[in-house]
Short mmCIF file of C-alpha atoms and ligand atoms in Angstrom, two decimals:
data_model
loop_
_atom_site.label_atom_id
_atom_site.label_comp_id
_atom_site.label_asym_id
_atom_site.label_seq_id
_atom_site.Cartn_x
_atom_site.Cartn_y
_atom_site.Cartn_z
CA UNK C 1 -18.35 21.52 -0.67
CA UNK C 2 -16.81 23.02 -3.52
CA UNK C 3 -19.25 23.69 -6.68
CA UNK C 4 -17.51 21.76 -9.04
CA UNK C 5 -17.72 18.79 -6.44
CA UNK C 6 -21.11 19.21 -5.95
CA UNK C 7 -22.00 19.07 -9.69
CA UNK C 8 -19.53 15.99 -9.89
CA UNK C 9 -21.30 14.03 -7.26
CA UNK C 10 -23.88 12.69 -9.51
CA UNK C 11 -22.62 9.25 -9.06
CA UNK C 12 -22.63 9.44 -5.18
CA UNK C 13 -25.64 7.94 -3.31
CA UNK C 14 -27.61 10.55 -0.97
CA UNK C 15 -25.11 11.49 1.79
CA UNK C 16 -25.83 8.57 4.48
CA UNK C 17 -22.78 8.40 6.45
CA UNK C 18 -21.49 4.50 6.13
CA UNK C 19 -19.21 5.17 8.84
CA UNK C 20 -20.17 6.95 11.85
CA UNK C 21 -17.04 8.88 13.37
CA UNK C 22 -18.28 8.90 16.79
CA UNK C 23 -18.11 4.98 16.84
CA UNK C 24 -14.48 5.43 15.67
CA UNK C 25 -13.33 5.20 19.14
CA UNK C 26 -15.11 2.31 20.40
CA UNK C 27 -13.47 -0.95 19.90
CA UNK C 28 -15.57 -3.44 18.24
CA UNK C 29 -15.97 -6.45 20.75
CA UNK C 30 -17.19 -8.93 18.17
CA UNK C 31 -15.56 -6.79 15.17
CA UNK C 32 -14.64 -9.75 12.99
CA UNK C 33 -18.00 -11.52 13.36
CA UNK C 34 -20.10 -8.56 12.50
CA UNK C 35 -17.90 -7.88 9.48
CA UNK C 36 -19.48 -4.17 9.11
CA UNK C 37 -16.57 -3.30 7.03
CA UNK C 38 -18.32 -5.25 4.12
CA UNK C 39 -20.35 -2.11 3.79
CA UNK C 40 -17.52 0.37 4.50
CA UNK C 41 -16.52 3.27 1.92
CA UNK C 42 -13.06 1.71 1.30
CA UNK C 43 -14.24 -1.65 0.30
CA UNK C 44 -17.09 -0.35 -1.97
CA UNK C 45 -14.86 2.06 -3.80
CA UNK C 46 -12.04 -0.76 -4.30
CA UNK C 47 -15.27 -2.42 -6.25
CA UNK C 48 -16.25 0.72 -8.30
CA UNK C 49 -19.41 0.98 -6.19
CA UNK C 50 -20.69 4.34 -5.58
CA UNK C 51 -19.96 5.70 -2.02
CA UNK C 52 -21.14 8.56 0.17
CA UNK C 53 -17.75 10.09 0.52
CA UNK C 54 -14.45 9.39 -0.50
CA UNK C 55 -12.60 7.06 1.56
CA UNK C 56 -8.74 8.07 2.26
CA UNK C 57 -6.10 6.24 3.98
CA UNK C 58 -2.15 6.71 3.43
CA UNK C 59 0.70 4.53 2.64
CA UNK C 60 2.92 4.51 5.82
CA UNK C 61 0.45 5.79 8.18
CA UNK C 62 2.06 4.00 10.74
CA UNK C 63 5.47 5.59 10.96
CA UNK C 64 7.97 7.94 12.48
CA UNK C 65 5.84 11.34 11.69
CA UNK C 66 3.79 10.05 14.32
CA UNK C 67 4.94 10.79 17.92
CA UNK C 68 3.60 7.73 19.34
CA UNK C 69 5.25 5.82 17.12
CA UNK C 70 8.76 7.56 17.77
CA UNK C 71 8.10 6.78 21.33
CA UNK C 72 7.56 2.91 20.78
CA UNK C 73 10.59 3.04 18.20
CA UNK C 74 12.99 4.36 21.14
CA UNK C 75 12.60 1.38 22.86
CA UNK C 76 11.92 -1.22 20.42
CA UNK C 77 13.96 -1.94 17.02
CA UNK C 78 12.18 -1.93 13.60
CA UNK C 79 12.71 -5.54 13.33
CA UNK C 80 11.83 -6.25 16.84
CA UNK C 81 8.57 -4.15 16.29
CA UNK C 82 7.23 -5.98 13.33
CA UNK C 83 7.97 -9.02 14.99
CA UNK C 84 5.99 -8.25 18.06
CA UNK C 85 2.49 -9.11 17.25
CA UNK C 86 0.76 -7.13 20.17
CA UNK C 87 3.13 -4.02 19.38
CA UNK C 88 2.65 -4.22 15.62
CA UNK C 89 -1.23 -4.41 16.09
CA UNK C 90 -1.07 -1.43 18.44
CA UNK C 91 0.64 0.67 16.06
CA UNK C 92 -1.57 -0.41 13.00
CA UNK C 93 -4.75 0.58 15.29
CA UNK C 94 -3.39 3.48 16.95
CA UNK C 95 -2.63 5.34 13.57
CA UNK C 96 -5.95 4.56 11.94
CA UNK C 97 -7.81 5.68 15.36
CA UNK C 98 -5.42 9.04 15.53
CA UNK C 99 -5.71 9.72 11.82
CA UNK C 100 -9.52 8.73 11.50
CA UNK C 101 -8.80 6.99 8.00
CA UNK C 102 -11.18 4.67 6.36
CA UNK C 103 -8.90 1.79 6.33
CA UNK C 104 -5.92 0.47 8.66
CA UNK C 105 -2.95 -1.37 7.05
CA UNK C 106 -1.14 -4.17 8.96
CA UNK C 107 2.15 -2.84 10.42
CA UNK C 108 5.09 -5.01 8.97
CA UNK C 109 7.35 -4.70 5.82
CA UNK C 110 8.03 -6.03 2.36
CA UNK C 111 11.38 -7.14 3.17
CA UNK C 112 10.39 -9.59 5.96
CA UNK C 113 9.70 -12.67 3.63
CA UNK C 114 13.27 -12.05 2.32
CA UNK C 115 14.72 -12.55 5.89
CA UNK C 116 12.77 -15.60 5.98
CA UNK C 117 14.28 -16.54 2.59
CA UNK C 118 17.78 -16.52 4.76
CA UNK C 119 19.56 -13.82 3.12
CA UNK C 120 20.03 -11.73 6.24
CA UNK C 121 18.39 -8.43 6.79
CA UNK C 122 19.20 -5.51 8.99
CA UNK C 123 17.70 -1.95 9.01
CA UNK C 124 20.75 0.11 9.31
CA UNK C 125 20.18 3.89 11.07
CA UNK C 126 19.90 6.15 7.89
CA UNK C 127 21.09 4.00 5.41
CA UNK C 128 17.84 1.94 4.78
CA UNK C 129 17.72 -1.87 4.44
CA UNK C 130 20.65 -3.97 3.98
CA UNK C 131 20.67 -7.79 2.72
CA UNK C 132 23.95 -9.50 3.55
CA UNK C 133 24.10 -12.16 0.97
CA UNK C 134 22.53 -10.81 -1.95
CA UNK C 135 21.47 -13.04 -5.21
CA UNK C 136 24.00 -12.62 -8.35
CA UNK C 137 24.27 -16.19 -9.43
CA UNK C 138 21.59 -19.13 -10.03
CA UNK C 139 23.38 -20.75 -7.25
CA UNK C 140 22.27 -18.01 -4.93
CA UNK C 141 18.95 -18.38 -5.92
CA UNK C 142 19.07 -22.22 -5.28
CA UNK C 143 20.35 -21.17 -1.98
CA UNK C 144 17.18 -19.47 -1.03
CA UNK C 145 15.26 -21.28 1.75
CA UNK C 146 12.08 -22.51 1.20
CA UNK C 147 9.62 -20.36 3.18
CA UNK C 148 6.94 -22.12 5.46
CA UNK C 149 4.62 -19.08 6.15
CA UNK C 150 3.52 -19.96 9.41
CA UNK C 151 6.94 -21.10 10.73
CA UNK C 152 8.64 -17.98 9.69
CA UNK C 153 6.04 -15.00 9.08
CA UNK C 154 3.37 -16.41 11.59
CA UNK C 155 4.04 -12.95 13.95
CA UNK C 156 2.68 -10.89 10.80
CA UNK C 157 -0.43 -13.42 10.99
CA UNK C 158 -0.86 -12.92 14.36
CA UNK C 159 -0.70 -9.34 14.29
CA UNK C 160 -3.51 -9.43 11.89
CA UNK C 161 -5.75 -11.31 14.05
CA UNK C 162 -4.71 -9.08 17.03
CA UNK C 163 -5.54 -5.82 15.15
CA UNK C 164 -8.86 -7.16 13.50
CA UNK C 165 -9.87 -7.97 16.87
CA UNK C 166 -9.28 -4.47 18.26
CA UNK C 167 -10.29 -2.37 14.99
CA UNK C 168 -13.64 -0.68 14.91
CA UNK C 169 -15.68 -3.46 12.87
CA UNK C 170 -16.45 -0.62 10.35
CA UNK C 171 -12.91 -0.32 9.36
CA UNK C 172 -11.08 -2.62 6.72
CA UNK C 173 -7.59 -4.35 7.61
CA UNK C 174 -5.20 -4.07 4.48
CA UNK C 175 -2.48 -6.61 4.23
CA UNK C 176 0.42 -6.24 1.78
CA UNK C 177 3.58 -7.70 0.08
CA UNK C 178 5.99 -6.68 -2.33
CA UNK C 179 5.50 -7.38 -5.78
CA UNK C 180 8.04 -9.60 -7.53
CA UNK C 181 10.14 -7.33 -9.09
CA UNK C 182 10.59 -4.90 -6.50
CA UNK C 183 11.58 -7.69 -3.74
CA UNK C 184 14.00 -8.99 -6.48
CA UNK C 185 15.43 -5.39 -6.74
CA UNK C 186 16.25 -5.67 -2.99
CA UNK C 187 17.76 -9.16 -3.24
CA UNK C 188 19.80 -8.30 -6.06
CA UNK C 189 21.10 -4.71 -4.98
CA UNK C 190 21.56 -5.81 -1.42
CA UNK C 191 19.39 -2.55 -0.37
CA UNK C 192 17.84 0.33 -1.68
CA UNK C 193 18.95 1.58 -5.24
CA UNK C 194 19.36 4.38 -7.47
CA UNK C 195 19.55 3.10 -11.12
CA UNK C 196 18.74 -0.32 -10.54
CA UNK C 197 21.79 -1.38 -12.63
CA UNK C 198 22.57 -4.67 -10.89
CA UNK C 199 18.91 -5.63 -11.08
CA UNK C 200 18.71 -4.92 -14.70
CA UNK C 201 21.92 -6.37 -15.43
CA UNK C 202 20.95 -9.72 -14.40
CA UNK C 203 17.68 -9.52 -16.21
CA UNK C 204 19.47 -8.93 -19.41
CA UNK C 205 22.82 -10.93 -19.08
CA UNK C 206 21.17 -14.18 -17.25
CA UNK C 207 17.41 -14.11 -17.86
CA UNK C 208 17.31 -17.79 -16.59
CA UNK C 209 18.28 -17.06 -13.39
CA UNK C 210 16.05 -13.91 -13.35
CA UNK C 211 13.09 -16.23 -14.32
CA UNK C 212 14.09 -18.62 -11.80
CA UNK C 213 14.33 -16.11 -9.01
CA UNK C 214 10.75 -14.60 -9.77
CA UNK C 215 9.23 -17.95 -9.88
CA UNK C 216 10.41 -18.45 -6.18
CA UNK C 217 9.25 -14.97 -5.36
CA UNK C 218 5.79 -15.73 -6.85
CA UNK C 219 5.37 -18.50 -4.97
CA UNK C 220 6.44 -16.98 -1.53
CA UNK C 221 4.45 -14.06 -2.06
CA UNK C 222 1.24 -15.81 -3.13
CA UNK C 223 1.33 -18.30 -0.16
CA UNK C 224 2.06 -15.19 2.15
CA UNK C 225 -0.64 -13.35 0.94
CA UNK C 226 -3.14 -15.90 0.98
CA UNK C 227 -1.98 -16.84 4.56
CA UNK C 228 -2.84 -12.89 5.20
CA UNK C 229 -6.21 -13.31 4.02
CA UNK C 230 -7.14 -16.50 6.07
CA UNK C 231 -5.71 -14.67 9.04
CA UNK C 232 -8.30 -11.50 8.36
CA UNK C 233 -7.10 -9.04 6.00
CA UNK C 234 -9.89 -7.50 3.95
CA UNK C 235 -7.99 -6.27 1.13
CA UNK C 236 -4.17 -6.68 -0.32
CA UNK C 237 -1.78 -4.00 -1.49
CA UNK C 238 1.06 -5.13 -3.63
CA UNK C 239 3.90 -2.75 -3.72
CA UNK C 240 5.88 -2.71 -7.21
CA UNK C 241 7.58 0.64 -5.35
CA UNK C 242 10.17 0.80 -8.11
CA UNK C 243 8.93 -1.15 -11.03
CA UNK C 244 8.93 2.45 -12.90
CA UNK C 245 12.71 2.26 -13.70
CA UNK C 246 11.81 -0.35 -16.56
CA UNK C 247 10.97 0.12 -20.09
CA UNK C 248 7.61 -1.05 -21.36
CA UNK C 249 8.79 -3.83 -23.21
CA UNK C 250 10.83 -4.96 -20.15
CA UNK C 251 7.96 -4.71 -18.16
CA UNK C 252 6.18 -6.95 -20.42
CA UNK C 253 8.58 -9.68 -20.85
CA UNK C 254 10.40 -10.08 -17.37
CA UNK C 255 7.66 -8.65 -14.80
CA UNK C 256 3.97 -8.45 -15.96
CA UNK C 257 3.58 -12.58 -15.96
CA UNK C 258 4.86 -12.90 -12.60
CA UNK C 259 2.81 -9.96 -10.85
CA UNK C 260 -0.23 -11.39 -13.05
CA UNK C 261 0.19 -14.90 -11.47
CA UNK C 262 0.45 -13.59 -7.90
CA UNK C 263 -2.67 -11.66 -8.21
CA UNK C 264 -4.56 -14.51 -10.19
CA UNK C 265 -3.77 -16.96 -7.45
CA UNK C 266 -5.03 -14.91 -4.66
CA UNK C 267 -8.17 -15.93 -2.83
CA UNK C 268 -11.02 -14.31 -4.76
CA UNK C 269 -13.08 -11.76 -3.55
CA UNK C 270 -10.51 -9.72 -1.85
CA UNK C 271 -9.82 -6.65 -3.71
CA UNK C 272 -6.44 -6.15 -4.82
CA UNK C 273 -4.64 -2.64 -5.07
CA UNK C 274 -1.75 -2.81 -7.55
CA UNK C 275 0.75 0.11 -6.89
CA UNK C 276 3.87 1.38 -8.49
CA UNK C 277 6.27 4.53 -8.57
CA UNK C 278 6.71 6.37 -11.38
CA UNK C 279 4.80 4.45 -13.67
CA UNK C 280 2.97 6.77 -15.94
CA UNK C 281 4.54 4.92 -18.88
CA UNK C 282 3.20 1.47 -17.51
CA UNK C 283 -0.24 1.98 -16.52
CA UNK C 284 -2.14 0.08 -19.09
CA UNK C 285 0.29 -2.77 -18.82
CA UNK C 286 -0.06 -2.76 -15.04
CA UNK C 287 -3.79 -2.93 -15.36
CA UNK C 288 -3.12 -5.95 -17.92
CA UNK C 289 -1.14 -7.50 -14.82
CA UNK C 290 -4.34 -7.24 -12.79
CA UNK C 291 -5.73 -5.72 -9.79
CA UNK C 292 -9.05 -4.21 -8.56
CA UNK C 293 -7.36 -1.16 -7.88
CA UNK C 294 -4.59 0.70 -9.53
CA UNK C 295 -2.32 2.78 -7.31
CA UNK C 296 -1.01 5.91 -8.90
CA UNK C 297 1.99 8.10 -7.91
CA UNK C 298 1.69 11.77 -8.10
CA UNK C 299 3.84 12.33 -11.42
CA UNK C 300 0.84 11.53 -13.45
CA UNK C 301 -2.62 13.48 -13.67
CA UNK C 302 -5.31 10.93 -11.96
CA UNK C 303 -7.79 12.05 -14.74
CA UNK C 304 -5.78 11.08 -17.55
CA UNK C 305 -4.42 7.82 -15.78
CA UNK C 306 -7.99 6.58 -14.83
CA UNK C 307 -9.11 7.23 -18.48
CA UNK C 308 -6.24 5.18 -19.77
CA UNK C 309 -6.83 2.34 -17.10
CA UNK C 310 -10.59 2.47 -17.87
CA UNK C 311 -12.93 3.32 -15.31
CA UNK C 312 -14.31 -0.05 -14.90
CA UNK C 313 -11.17 -0.35 -12.47
CA UNK C 314 -10.69 1.47 -9.28
CA UNK C 315 -7.79 4.07 -8.73
CA UNK C 316 -6.06 5.07 -5.64
CA UNK C 317 -3.99 8.41 -5.18
CA UNK C 318 -2.29 10.43 -5.64
CA UNK C 319 -1.11 13.65 -3.77
CA UNK C 320 2.58 14.30 -3.71
CA UNK C 321 3.85 13.45 -0.09
CA UNK C 322 5.78 16.65 0.01
CA UNK C 323 2.79 18.65 -0.03
CA UNK C 324 2.18 17.53 3.56
CA UNK C 325 5.41 19.81 4.44
CA UNK C 326 3.52 22.88 3.34
CA UNK C 327 0.74 24.85 4.89
CA UNK C 328 -2.68 23.98 5.69
CA UNK C 329 -4.28 26.11 2.84
CA UNK C 330 -1.75 24.69 0.15
CA UNK C 331 -2.49 21.04 1.63
CA UNK C 332 -6.34 21.56 1.18
CA UNK C 333 -5.75 23.12 -2.37
CA UNK C 334 -4.21 20.19 -3.63
CA UNK C 335 -6.24 17.82 -1.94
CA UNK C 336 -9.34 19.45 -3.69
CA UNK C 337 -7.22 19.18 -7.19
CA UNK C 338 -7.04 15.54 -6.43
CA UNK C 339 -10.58 15.31 -6.01
CA UNK C 340 -11.59 17.33 -8.82
CA UNK C 341 -9.80 15.02 -11.12
CA UNK C 342 -11.52 11.92 -9.84
CA UNK C 343 -14.86 13.79 -10.49
CA UNK C 344 -16.77 11.84 -7.92
CA UNK C 345 -16.51 8.90 -9.86
CA UNK C 346 -17.02 5.53 -8.11
CA UNK C 347 -13.86 3.97 -7.59
CA UNK C 348 -11.60 6.51 -6.27
CA UNK C 349 -9.66 6.12 -2.98
CA UNK C 350 -7.70 8.97 -1.84
CA UNK C 351 -4.19 8.40 -0.80
CA UNK C 352 -0.68 9.86 -1.51
CA UNK C 353 1.23 9.16 -4.43
CA UNK C 354 3.73 7.39 -2.00
CA UNK C 355 4.62 7.21 1.54
CA UNK C 356 4.05 9.66 4.32
CA UNK C 357 7.54 11.25 4.74
CA UNK C 358 9.36 10.88 8.23
CA UNK C 359 9.52 14.79 8.64
CA UNK C 360 5.85 15.27 8.20
CA UNK C 361 4.02 17.19 11.04
CA UNK C 362 1.57 14.92 12.41
CA UNK C 363 -1.30 17.58 12.42
CA UNK C 364 -0.88 18.35 8.79
CA UNK C 365 -1.22 14.69 7.97
CA UNK C 366 -4.70 15.09 10.16
CA UNK C 367 -5.61 17.92 8.43
CA UNK C 368 -5.31 16.52 5.32
CA UNK C 369 -7.73 13.48 5.92
CA UNK C 370 -10.23 15.79 7.54
CA UNK C 371 -10.06 17.85 4.25
CA UNK C 372 -10.47 15.04 2.07
CA UNK C 373 -13.61 14.11 4.33
CA UNK C 374 -15.19 17.48 3.87
CA UNK C 375 -14.28 17.87 0.40
CA UNK C 376 -15.07 14.19 -0.75
CA UNK C 377 -18.78 14.51 0.48
CA UNK C 378 -18.81 13.06 4.03
CA UNK C 379 -21.72 14.99 5.74
CA UNK C 380 -20.62 17.29 8.96
CA UNK C 381 -22.95 15.21 11.43
CA UNK C 382 -21.41 11.97 10.19
O1 CP3 W 401 2.21 1.70 5.57
C1 CP3 W 401 2.10 1.70 6.81
O2 CP3 W 401 1.66 2.50 7.36
C2 CP3 W 401 2.62 -0.07 7.07
C3 CP3 W 401 4.08 -0.42 7.12
C4 CP3 W 401 4.71 -0.19 5.99
C5 CP3 W 401 6.19 -0.27 6.53
N1 CP3 W 401 6.91 -0.77 5.09
C6 CP3 W 401 6.65 0.27 7.70
C7 CP3 W 401 7.87 0.92 7.71
C8 CP3 W 401 4.55 -0.84 4.90
C9 CP3 W 401 3.33 -1.01 4.14
C10 CP3 W 401 5.82 -0.57 4.23
C11 CP3 W 401 6.05 -1.24 2.88
C12 CP3 W 401 7.81 -1.05 2.20
N2 CP3 W 401 8.57 -1.39 2.90
C13 CP3 W 401 7.75 -0.74 1.06
C14 CP3 W 401 6.95 -0.32 -0.05
C15 CP3 W 401 6.25 0.94 0.18
C16 CP3 W 401 7.13 2.12 -0.61
O3 CP3 W 401 7.55 2.84 0.39
O4 CP3 W 401 7.41 2.02 -1.54
C17 CP3 W 401 9.25 -0.50 0.82
C18 CP3 W 401 10.28 -0.26 -0.52
C19 CP3 W 401 9.74 -0.91 2.20
C20 CP3 W 401 11.22 -1.34 2.28
C21 CP3 W 401 11.64 -0.40 3.36
N3 CP3 W 401 11.29 -0.35 4.56
C22 CP3 W 401 12.70 0.60 3.38
C23 CP3 W 401 13.18 0.98 2.12
C24 CP3 W 401 12.84 1.09 4.66
C25 CP3 W 401 13.83 2.10 5.05
C26 CP3 W 401 13.41 3.51 4.59
C27 CP3 W 401 12.70 4.36 5.70
O5 CP3 W 401 11.38 4.55 5.12
O6 CP3 W 401 12.95 4.14 6.83
C28 CP3 W 401 11.85 0.64 5.40
C29 CP3 W 401 11.84 0.94 6.87
C30 CP3 W 401 10.37 0.80 7.34
N4 CP3 W 401 9.15 0.00 7.12
C31 CP3 W 401 10.16 2.01 8.34
C32 CP3 W 401 8.62 1.58 8.48
C33 CP3 W 401 7.66 2.46 9.56
C34 CP3 W 401 10.75 2.71 8.83
C35 CP3 W 401 11.39 2.25 10.06
C36 CP3 W 401 11.75 2.94 11.32
O7 CP3 W 401 10.92 2.89 12.07
O8 CP3 W 401 13.21 3.34 11.42
#
């Protein structure tokens, strides 16, 4: 362990491993009943409690960088994969086990509830997602279908139940949804965007339509997330991936009340990670909107960001995903820098500042996880 980390580890408990790696490969027979995840480093870190080593998981940890995932995708389309509970659960559990990360995230996509709203969704090869009937007018909002979660998104809930039963009982399962702003941006732009000009134009020129849309999205998202909690996830991540395109005042007026409503309407006791990019200018406001953990992108310094949001909230992040394309020595050095900025304070969850890129070598990802465990205090016999 590096010297500065030893000094900084005053907040940690004695190195009593809460997670025995040798048990990782053994699937829990009665995982959900035994609920060993309650004492996991991930859940404790979400609650700012001291842990014996820094937990790590990675956004998009199940994805194209993984040969086994590509193998499955050669036979099954992405939407079909999301809608096949057994396969989605398999991919979820496989990623956690192959990488040795401290949490699993259910394999799904933030756009699935939009498809359920009847706008038409396709993931076109190379072009990202396409929404066939984007929202531009109040009449488009009125036309959005009411979503019965069990009927339209039951496959996600089923995948959660299966994944939970197959995961090691010590490993928490994270559920997720897009935050209202990011979902609205896909609905309005009709897909991925660069400047979010259509989204912001609607916000500025037709605020009533904007507010009506956000109310619809809050309703679907809260019911969807509460259903995921009921199905068996132990934590929630709310992805406001593109919210950093907004000015502070616009975030306050057009987004904050809705994100806050989602977070406060979720069943209590399940930690919420509130994530966005590039959000250096919005961190205090995101904190106000809520979340037990604030997700940080790589553009900000973790130490400064944490000081700004306050040490009574946990933080997640924030290695640049592109670092994983570099050689192992660079990966380790950069991971050490992130850990150094966290100073071993209770409440740091190591992650990337955004998702793993598809062209990342698998071995580099695995090396990162091992390095974080080593540098972040996991004893070698654990
Ligand atoms: O993190 C995980 O491992 C869980 C699965 C997960 C996926 N998408 C699988 C996926 C999660 C948490 C998401 C969230 C998601 N989806 C976000 C928020 C996170 C972020 O990146 O900001 C967003 C914006 C989306 C929307 C989305 N889905 C886009 C823009 C794309 C196409 C671009 C791309 O990366 O290919 C997707 C497709 C998608 N979602 C893939 C995966 C593994 C790739 C699909 C494939 O296999 O071809």
